[in-house]
Coordinates of C-alpha atoms in Angstrom, one line a residue:
Chain A
X1 CA -155.7 34.8 -192.6
X2 CA -153.6 37.5 -195.0
X3 CA -155.4 38.7 -198.1
X4 CA -154.2 40.5 -201.0
X5 CA -156.6 43.5 -201.6
X6 CA -155.8 43.9 -205.1
X7 CA -156.6 47.0 -206.7
X8 CA -158.7 47.8 -203.6
X9 CA -155.6 48.7 -201.4
X10 CA -153.9 51.9 -202.7
X11 CA -155.5 54.0 -200.7
X12 CA -157.2 54.7 -197.7
X13 CA -160.0 56.1 -199.4
X14 CA -161.3 52.8 -201.1
X15 CA -163.5 50.5 -199.9
X16 CA -163.1 46.9 -201.0
X17 CA -166.1 45.0 -202.4
X18 CA -166.5 43.1 -199.2
X19 CA -166.5 46.6 -196.7
X20 CA -162.8 46.7 -196.1
X21 CA -160.2 49.4 -195.5
X22 CA -157.4 47.4 -196.7
X23 CA -154.8 50.7 -195.8
X24 CA -155.8 50.3 -192.4
X25 CA -155.6 46.9 -191.8
X26 CA -151.7 46.9 -193.4
X27 CA -151.4 49.2 -190.8
X28 CA -152.5 46.8 -188.4
X29 CA -149.6 44.5 -189.9
X30 CA -147.1 47.1 -188.9
X31 CA -148.2 46.7 -185.4
X32 CA -148.1 42.9 -185.5
X33 CA -144.5 42.6 -186.6
X34 CA -143.2 44.8 -183.7
X35 CA -142.0 43.7 -180.6
X36 CA -144.2 43.0 -177.6
X37 CA -146.0 45.5 -175.3
X38 CA -148.0 44.7 -172.6
X39 CA -150.2 46.7 -169.7
X40 CA -152.1 45.6 -166.7
X41 CA -154.4 47.9 -164.6
X42 CA -154.6 46.5 -161.3
X43 CA -156.5 47.6 -158.5
X44 CA -154.8 50.7 -157.3
X45 CA -152.3 51.3 -160.7
X46 CA -151.4 50.5 -164.2
X47 CA -148.4 48.3 -164.5
X48 CA -147.1 48.9 -168.5
X49 CA -143.9 46.8 -169.6
X50 CA -142.4 46.6 -173.1
X51 CA -140.1 43.9 -174.7
X52 CA -137.4 46.1 -175.9
X53 CA -135.2 44.0 -179.0
X54 CA -132.0 44.8 -179.1
X55 CA -131.1 45.7 -182.0
X56 CA -127.2 46.4 -181.8
X57 CA -124.8 46.3 -179.0
X58 CA -124.1 49.9 -180.1
X59 CA -127.4 50.9 -178.7
X60 CA -127.1 52.6 -175.3
X61 CA -130.4 50.8 -173.5
X62 CA -131.7 53.8 -172.0
X63 CA -132.2 55.7 -174.9
X64 CA -135.1 55.1 -177.4
X65 CA -137.1 54.7 -174.6
X66 CA -140.6 52.9 -175.5
X67 CA -142.8 54.2 -172.7
X68 CA -143.6 57.9 -172.8
X69 CA -144.8 60.5 -170.0
X70 CA -147.7 62.2 -171.6
X71 CA -148.8 64.2 -168.4
X72 CA -147.9 63.5 -165.3
X73 CA -150.6 61.1 -164.0
X74 CA -150.5 59.5 -167.9
X75 CA -147.6 57.2 -169.4
X76 CA -147.9 55.7 -172.7
X77 CA -146.5 52.8 -174.6
X78 CA -146.5 51.4 -178.4
X79 CA -145.9 49.5 -180.8
X80 CA -145.4 49.2 -184.6
X81 CA -143.9 52.1 -186.6
X82 CA -142.3 54.2 -183.6
X83 CA -141.8 57.5 -185.1
X84 CA -145.4 57.1 -186.3
X85 CA -146.2 57.0 -182.4
X86 CA -143.5 59.9 -181.3
X87 CA -145.9 62.1 -183.8
X88 CA -149.1 60.7 -181.8
X89 CA -147.6 61.5 -178.4
X90 CA -146.4 65.0 -179.3
X91 CA -150.2 65.8 -179.7
X92 CA -151.4 64.3 -177.3
X93 CA -149.1 66.4 -174.8
X94 CA -150.4 69.1 -176.5
X95 CA -154.1 68.0 -175.8
X96 CA -152.9 67.6 -172.3
X97 CA -151.4 70.8 -171.7
X98 CA -154.0 72.7 -173.3
X99 CA -156.9 71.0 -171.2
X100 CA -154.8 71.5 -167.9
X101 CA -154.5 75.4 -169.4
X102 CA -158.6 75.7 -169.8
X103 CA -160.0 73.0 -166.8
X104 CA -157.2 74.0 -164.4
X105 CA -156.5 70.2 -163.7
X106 CA -155.3 67.2 -165.2
X107 CA -156.9 65.5 -168.4
X108 CA -159.2 62.6 -168.0
X109 CA -157.5 59.6 -169.3
X110 CA -161.2 58.9 -171.0
X111 CA -161.0 61.9 -172.6
X112 CA -157.9 62.2 -174.1
X113 CA -158.1 58.5 -175.4
X114 CA -161.4 60.0 -177.6
X115 CA -159.1 62.6 -178.4
X116 CA -156.5 60.7 -179.6
X117 CA -158.6 57.9 -181.4
X118 CA -160.0 60.7 -183.4
X119 CA -156.7 62.3 -184.3
X120 CA -155.7 58.9 -185.4
X121 CA -159.0 57.7 -187.3
X122 CA -158.5 61.3 -189.5
X123 CA -156.0 59.3 -190.9
X124 CA -157.9 57.1 -192.2
X125 CA -160.2 58.9 -194.5
X126 CA -158.3 60.8 -196.6
X127 CA -156.0 59.4 -199.7
X128 CA -153.5 62.2 -199.6
X129 CA -152.4 60.4 -196.1
X130 CA -151.9 57.3 -195.0
X131 CA -152.9 55.6 -191.2
X132 CA -150.7 55.9 -188.6
X133 CA -148.6 52.6 -188.7
X134 CA -148.9 52.0 -184.4
X135 CA -151.2 51.1 -181.8
X136 CA -151.2 53.1 -178.4
X137 CA -151.3 52.2 -175.1
X138 CA -152.6 55.1 -172.5
X139 CA -152.3 53.7 -168.6
X140 CA -153.5 57.0 -165.8
X141 CA -154.1 57.2 -162.5
X142 CA -156.7 59.5 -161.2
X143 CA -158.7 60.5 -158.0
X144 CA -161.6 57.6 -158.7
X145 CA -159.1 55.0 -159.6
X146 CA -156.6 53.8 -162.5
X147 CA -157.9 53.7 -166.1
X148 CA -156.0 51.9 -169.4
X149 CA -156.9 52.4 -172.8
X150 CA -155.5 50.9 -176.0
X151 CA -156.0 52.6 -179.7
X152 CA -155.5 50.7 -182.8
X153 CA -154.3 52.4 -186.1
X154 CA -158.3 52.1 -187.1
X155 CA -159.0 55.0 -184.4
X156 CA -161.1 52.2 -182.9
X157 CA -160.3 52.2 -178.6
X158 CA -161.4 50.2 -176.0
X159 CA -160.9 50.3 -172.0
X160 CA -159.1 47.1 -170.8
X161 CA -157.9 45.0 -167.6
X162 CA -155.0 44.2 -169.0
X163 CA -153.9 44.3 -173.2
X164 CA -151.0 43.0 -175.3
X165 CA -149.6 44.6 -178.5
X166 CA -147.2 43.8 -181.0
X167 CA -145.8 40.3 -182.0
X168 CA -146.5 38.0 -179.1
X169 CA -150.1 39.6 -177.9
X170 CA -151.4 36.3 -178.8
X171 CA -149.3 34.3 -176.2
X172 CA -149.1 37.3 -173.9
X173 CA -153.1 37.7 -173.9
X174 CA -153.2 34.0 -173.2
X175 CA -151.2 34.3 -170.0
X176 CA -152.9 37.7 -169.3
X177 CA -156.5 35.9 -168.9
X178 CA -154.9 33.7 -166.3
X179 CA -154.4 36.4 -163.7
X180 CA -157.3 38.2 -162.1
X181 CA -155.7 41.5 -162.3
X182 CA -158.2 43.8 -160.3
X183 CA -156.6 41.9 -157.0
X184 CA -153.4 42.1 -157.8
X185 CA -151.1 45.5 -156.4
X186 CA -148.9 47.2 -158.5
X187 CA -146.2 45.7 -157.2
X188 CA -147.3 42.3 -157.7
X189 CA -148.3 43.2 -161.3
X190 CA -144.5 44.2 -162.1
X191 CA -143.6 40.7 -161.6
X192 CA -146.6 39.2 -163.5
X193 CA -145.6 41.6 -166.2
X194 CA -141.9 40.6 -166.1
X195 CA -142.8 37.5 -166.3
X196 CA -145.2 37.0 -168.9
X197 CA -142.7 39.0 -171.3
X198 CA -139.8 36.4 -170.6
X199 CA -142.4 33.6 -171.3
X200 CA -143.5 35.4 -174.8
X201 CA -140.6 36.4 -175.9
X202 CA -139.3 34.4 -179.0
X203 CA -135.0 32.7 -178.2
X204 CA -135.5 31.7 -181.0
X205 CA -136.5 34.3 -183.8
X206 CA -135.0 37.5 -182.1
X207 CA -132.0 38.0 -179.9
X208 CA -131.7 39.3 -176.5
X209 CA -134.1 42.2 -174.7
X210 CA -134.3 44.7 -172.3
X211 CA -137.0 44.8 -170.4
X212 CA -138.5 48.6 -169.7
X213 CA -141.3 49.1 -167.1
X214 CA -143.4 51.9 -166.2
X215 CA -145.9 52.5 -163.6
X216 CA -148.5 54.8 -161.9
X217 CA -150.8 54.3 -159.3
X218 CA -151.2 54.6 -155.5
X219 CA -147.5 53.6 -155.3
X220 CA -146.1 56.7 -157.0
X221 CA -148.5 58.9 -155.7
X222 CA -150.2 59.2 -158.9
X223 CA -147.3 59.7 -160.8
X224 CA -146.3 58.2 -164.1
X225 CA -142.5 56.6 -163.9
X226 CA -140.1 54.0 -164.4
X227 CA -140.1 50.8 -162.2
X228 CA -137.2 51.5 -160.3
X229 CA -134.0 49.5 -162.1
X230 CA -133.4 47.4 -158.8
X231 CA -136.9 46.3 -159.1
X232 CA -137.2 45.1 -163.0
X233 CA -133.8 43.4 -162.3
X234 CA -135.2 41.7 -158.9
X235 CA -138.2 40.6 -160.9
X236 CA -136.1 39.3 -164.0
X237 CA -133.9 37.3 -161.8
X238 CA -136.9 35.3 -160.3
X239 CA -138.1 34.9 -163.2
X240 CA -135.3 33.5 -164.9
X241 CA -135.3 31.4 -161.6
X242 CA -138.5 29.8 -161.8
X243 CA -137.6 29.3 -165.5
X244 CA -134.4 27.3 -165.0
X245 CA -136.4 25.2 -162.4
X246 CA -139.2 24.5 -164.6
X247 CA -137.1 23.8 -167.7
X248 CA -136.6 20.1 -167.2
X249 CA -140.3 20.0 -167.9
X250 CA -139.8 22.2 -170.9
X251 CA -139.7 19.5 -173.6
X252 CA -142.3 20.4 -176.1
X253 CA -145.0 17.8 -177.8
X254 CA -144.2 16.2 -180.9
X255 CA -146.1 17.4 -183.6
Chain B
X1 CA -187.1 113.6 -174.4
X2 CA -185.9 114.5 -171.0
X3 CA -182.9 116.9 -170.9
X4 CA -182.4 120.7 -170.1
X5 CA -179.5 123.4 -170.9
X6 CA -176.8 124.1 -168.7
X7 CA -174.9 127.0 -170.0
X8 CA -176.4 126.6 -173.1
X9 CA -175.2 123.1 -173.9
X10 CA -177.7 120.0 -173.5
X11 CA -177.5 118.0 -170.4
X12 CA -178.7 114.5 -170.1
X13 CA -179.3 112.5 -166.7
X14 CA -177.1 109.8 -167.1
X15 CA -178.9 107.0 -166.6
X16 CA -180.0 107.5 -170.0
X17 CA -176.6 106.6 -171.2
X18 CA -174.6 105.1 -168.0
X19 CA -174.0 101.5 -168.7
X20 CA -175.8 99.1 -166.0
X21 CA -173.9 97.8 -163.5
X22 CA -174.3 95.7 -160.6
X23 CA -172.7 97.7 -158.1
X24 CA -173.3 95.1 -155.8
X25 CA -172.8 93.4 -152.7
X26 CA -172.0 89.7 -152.9
X27 CA -170.8 86.9 -151.0
X28 CA -169.9 83.3 -150.5
X29 CA -169.1 80.9 -147.5
X30 CA -168.1 77.4 -147.9
X31 CA -169.5 74.7 -145.1
X32 CA -168.8 71.0 -144.7
X33 CA -171.4 69.9 -147.4
X34 CA -171.9 72.5 -149.1
X35 CA -171.9 76.5 -150.0
X36 CA -174.2 79.6 -148.5
X37 CA -174.0 82.1 -151.5
X38 CA -176.0 85.5 -151.4
X39 CA -176.3 88.7 -153.2
X40 CA -178.5 92.2 -153.0
X41 CA -180.7 93.1 -155.7
X42 CA -179.9 96.1 -157.3
X43 CA -178.9 97.2 -160.7
X44 CA -178.0 100.8 -161.1
X45 CA -177.5 102.6 -164.3
X46 CA -175.7 105.6 -163.2
X47 CA -178.2 107.1 -160.2
X48 CA -181.2 105.4 -161.5
X49 CA -182.1 101.5 -160.4
X50 CA -183.1 99.6 -163.7
X51 CA -183.6 96.6 -161.8
X52 CA -185.1 96.5 -158.0
X53 CA -185.5 92.6 -157.5
X54 CA -182.5 91.4 -159.9
X55 CA -180.8 88.0 -159.4
X56 CA -177.6 88.2 -159.4
X57 CA -176.9 84.2 -158.9
X58 CA -176.6 82.7 -161.8
X59 CA -176.4 78.8 -161.9
X60 CA -173.3 77.4 -164.3
X61 CA -174.3 74.1 -163.6
X62 CA -176.5 71.6 -161.3
X63 CA -174.8 72.4 -158.7
X64 CA -172.1 75.6 -159.2
X65 CA -173.1 79.1 -159.2
X66 CA -171.7 82.1 -159.7
X67 CA -172.5 85.5 -158.0
X68 CA -172.0 88.2 -160.4
X69 CA -170.5 92.1 -160.0
X70 CA -169.3 94.6 -161.8
X71 CA -170.7 95.1 -165.5
X72 CA -174.2 93.5 -165.7
X73 CA -173.6 92.6 -169.6
X74 CA -169.9 91.5 -169.3
X75 CA -170.7 89.3 -166.4
X76 CA -174.0 87.6 -167.8
X77 CA -172.2 87.3 -171.4
X78 CA -169.2 85.8 -168.7
X79 CA -171.4 83.4 -167.1
X80 CA -173.6 82.4 -170.7
X81 CA -170.0 81.1 -172.3
X82 CA -168.6 79.5 -169.1
X83 CA -172.0 77.6 -168.9
X84 CA -171.8 76.4 -172.3
X85 CA -168.2 75.5 -172.1
X86 CA -169.2 73.4 -168.8
X87 CA -172.3 71.7 -170.0
X88 CA -170.0 70.3 -173.1
X89 CA -167.4 69.5 -170.8
X90 CA -169.7 67.4 -168.9
X91 CA -171.1 65.7 -171.7
X92 CA -167.7 65.0 -173.0
X93 CA -166.4 63.4 -170.0
X94 CA -170.2 62.2 -168.5
X95 CA -169.7 63.3 -165.4
X96 CA -170.2 66.3 -163.0
X97 CA -168.0 69.3 -163.4
X98 CA -165.7 70.0 -160.5
X99 CA -166.1 73.4 -159.0
X100 CA -162.4 74.3 -159.7
X101 CA -162.7 73.4 -163.3
X102 CA -166.0 75.8 -163.7
X103 CA -163.5 78.5 -161.2
X104 CA -160.4 77.6 -164.1
X105 CA -162.9 78.5 -167.1
X106 CA -164.2 81.8 -165.6
X107 CA -160.5 82.7 -164.8
X108 CA -159.3 82.1 -168.3
X109 CA -161.7 84.4 -170.2
X110 CA -161.7 86.9 -167.3
X111 CA -157.7 87.2 -167.6
X112 CA -157.4 86.9 -171.0
X113 CA -159.6 89.8 -171.6
X114 CA -159.2 91.7 -168.6
X115 CA -158.4 95.2 -170.0
X116 CA -161.8 94.9 -171.9
X117 CA -163.9 93.4 -169.1
X118 CA -165.5 94.5 -165.9
X119 CA -166.2 91.6 -163.7
X120 CA -165.9 90.5 -160.5
X121 CA -167.2 87.1 -159.8
X122 CA -167.2 84.5 -157.0
X123 CA -168.0 80.6 -157.7
X124 CA -169.3 78.7 -155.4
X125 CA -170.5 75.5 -155.7
X126 CA -170.1 71.2 -154.3
X127 CA -168.7 68.3 -156.0
X128 CA -168.3 65.1 -154.4
X129 CA -164.3 65.3 -155.1
X130 CA -163.9 68.5 -152.6
X131 CA -166.9 69.1 -151.3
X132 CA -168.0 72.6 -150.9
X133 CA -165.6 75.1 -152.4
X134 CA -165.8 78.8 -152.9
X135 CA -163.2 80.5 -155.8
X136 CA -162.7 84.4 -156.2
X137 CA -162.4 85.9 -159.6
X138 CA -161.9 89.3 -159.1
X139 CA -161.0 92.2 -161.3
X140 CA -157.8 91.1 -162.7
X141 CA -158.5 87.5 -163.3
X142 CA -156.8 86.2 -160.8
X143 CA -158.4 82.4 -159.2
X144 CA -158.0 81.8 -155.8
X145 CA -160.0 79.1 -153.4
X146 CA -161.2 81.0 -149.7
X147 CA -163.3 79.8 -146.8
X148 CA -165.4 82.6 -147.7
X149 CA -165.7 85.6 -150.2
X150 CA -166.8 89.0 -150.7
X151 CA -167.3 91.1 -153.6
X152 CA -168.8 93.8 -155.0
X153 CA -168.7 97.8 -154.2
X154 CA -170.8 97.3 -151.1
X155 CA -168.1 94.4 -149.8
X156 CA -165.7 97.2 -149.0
X157 CA -167.9 98.2 -145.7
X158 CA -168.2 94.9 -144.2
X159 CA -164.8 93.6 -144.5
X160 CA -164.4 94.0 -140.5
X161 CA -167.3 93.1 -139.8
X162 CA -166.8 89.5 -141.9
X163 CA -163.1 89.0 -140.7
X164 CA -164.5 89.4 -137.0
X165 CA -167.6 87.1 -137.4
X166 CA -165.7 84.1 -139.6
X167 CA -165.7 81.2 -137.7
X168 CA -164.1 77.6 -139.2
X169 CA -166.5 74.8 -139.1
X170 CA -169.7 76.8 -138.6
X171 CA -172.8 75.5 -139.5
X172 CA -175.6 75.6 -142.6
X173 CA -177.8 78.1 -140.8
X174 CA -174.4 79.7 -139.0
X175 CA -173.2 80.5 -142.9
X176 CA -177.1 81.5 -143.9
X177 CA -176.7 83.9 -140.6
X178 CA -173.4 85.4 -141.2
X179 CA -174.2 86.0 -145.0
X180 CA -177.7 87.5 -144.7
X181 CA -176.3 90.0 -141.8
X182 CA -173.0 90.9 -143.8
X183 CA -174.8 91.1 -146.7
X184 CA -177.5 93.9 -144.9
X185 CA -175.2 95.8 -143.2
X186 CA -173.6 96.4 -147.2
X187 CA -176.6 97.4 -148.7
X188 CA -177.8 99.9 -145.5
X189 CA -174.1 101.6 -146.4
X190 CA -173.7 101.4 -150.0
X191 CA -175.5 103.5 -152.5
X192 CA -175.2 101.3 -155.2
X193 CA -176.6 97.9 -153.3
X194 CA -179.9 97.2 -151.7
X195 CA -183.3 96.2 -152.2
X196 CA -183.6 92.2 -151.6
X197 CA -181.3 89.2 -150.2
X198 CA -180.8 86.2 -152.3
X199 CA -179.5 83.3 -151.0
X200 CA -178.9 79.7 -152.1
X201 CA -177.3 76.6 -150.4
X202 CA -175.9 74.4 -152.9
X203 CA -175.0 70.9 -151.5
X204 CA -175.1 67.2 -152.9
X205 CA -178.6 66.7 -152.6
X206 CA -179.2 70.1 -154.4
X207 CA -179.9 73.8 -154.7
X208 CA -182.5 75.8 -152.1
X209 CA -182.8 79.2 -152.7
X210 CA -184.5 81.8 -150.3
X211 CA -185.4 85.6 -150.3
X212 CA -185.2 87.8 -147.8
X213 CA -187.4 91.2 -148.6
X214 CA -186.5 94.1 -147.7
X215 CA -188.8 94.6 -144.6
X216 CA -187.2 91.8 -143.4
X217 CA -183.5 92.5 -143.3
X218 CA -181.7 92.4 -140.4
X219 CA -181.5 96.0 -138.9
X220 CA -179.0 97.1 -137.2
X221 CA -177.9 100.6 -135.5
X222 CA -180.3 103.2 -137.2
X223 CA -180.9 105.8 -134.3

């Protein structure tokens, strides 16, 4: 469904005759071309997983993180123009900091998401700016449970049980819909997320990838951290073993 | 105009120009399930009692109150501003504010403007996360949670009494009695405190306010 908005797509301050702001839609395309990121909210926490494509063997894999800490209890990942996303992360961190300073406690994710949404939306109103070319996933664990939100380039945000962004989001969503995340613990979700990212990774078009995962929940005492390397490696081993077992039945149907 | 000459210089009584002060006795105590707060009812301008039935227990939200001591103007202004901030905060979060949050906002103002303010405030209330809580925000602008807190000019006379009478795990009624007796003693010794005792009990179910008129105050040694 690609359409060219000839003449009405030159700036974010223009509507098309059928009521679309093309600049915002083009920003969404930037997100859709990026590598996949998913997040799932379980019963006692949130797990975030990112398919980090290896662009060059010379890259050090632990630098250039796709998952960031916004506050002690909030983790963020993104898809799209990563530099845009880091700007948003910087603003979000300031928001968390000023909230803590005035109200003496950690910012509720719902409130932070509203602020991030308003910030991203502001850049869709003027011709001097372009919209942010990234979608942001935010997850946290608070006194009354885990929270998961996703903000799109348009500034729209929703709360999710599970969400996926990036090139394989449709396949990932199909897999995620098979889960019942409210019944799963973080440890179980780590395995599921690793599994899904391996399933949806396109072996043909993309080179190898590194799995970056983080979690925040009961298991981490409410602190957002990277999932321990051994756990990720373990989950990946299990996934690969299961894939090899069923590789015999991977004959695709003929079109 | 009330004035007389002293050594050829016109002298006016100080209450014509002195600032309103809630030279005061205020107190708050935590119990399991809520807090009991209390205050006297005297506002002075110098030696004149400008208001003998003052209400120094000011609601900030439905379940968070503050006890005000120091300058009446300063504390009223601060309480109004904090109430405004918390009202917006509650609306944006779609949740009742925590007592800790209210205390933190008080602290932000009382600390950042400490050179211009004379405000000794006790913040007390109930929230579902930590139950009944009392936070003391004195002149300097610090903020600390305490099982019970006393404040105002009259409090200096009852430190010993309160330290000796306080026990952990007091019931609602024991706390009310503790506050009533402590404030009565403070009011009887402090010239800037007096009138009647206003009490309020803040729990999950809401706020109950009690007035103890001056002639029904507990009486101690009077010879």
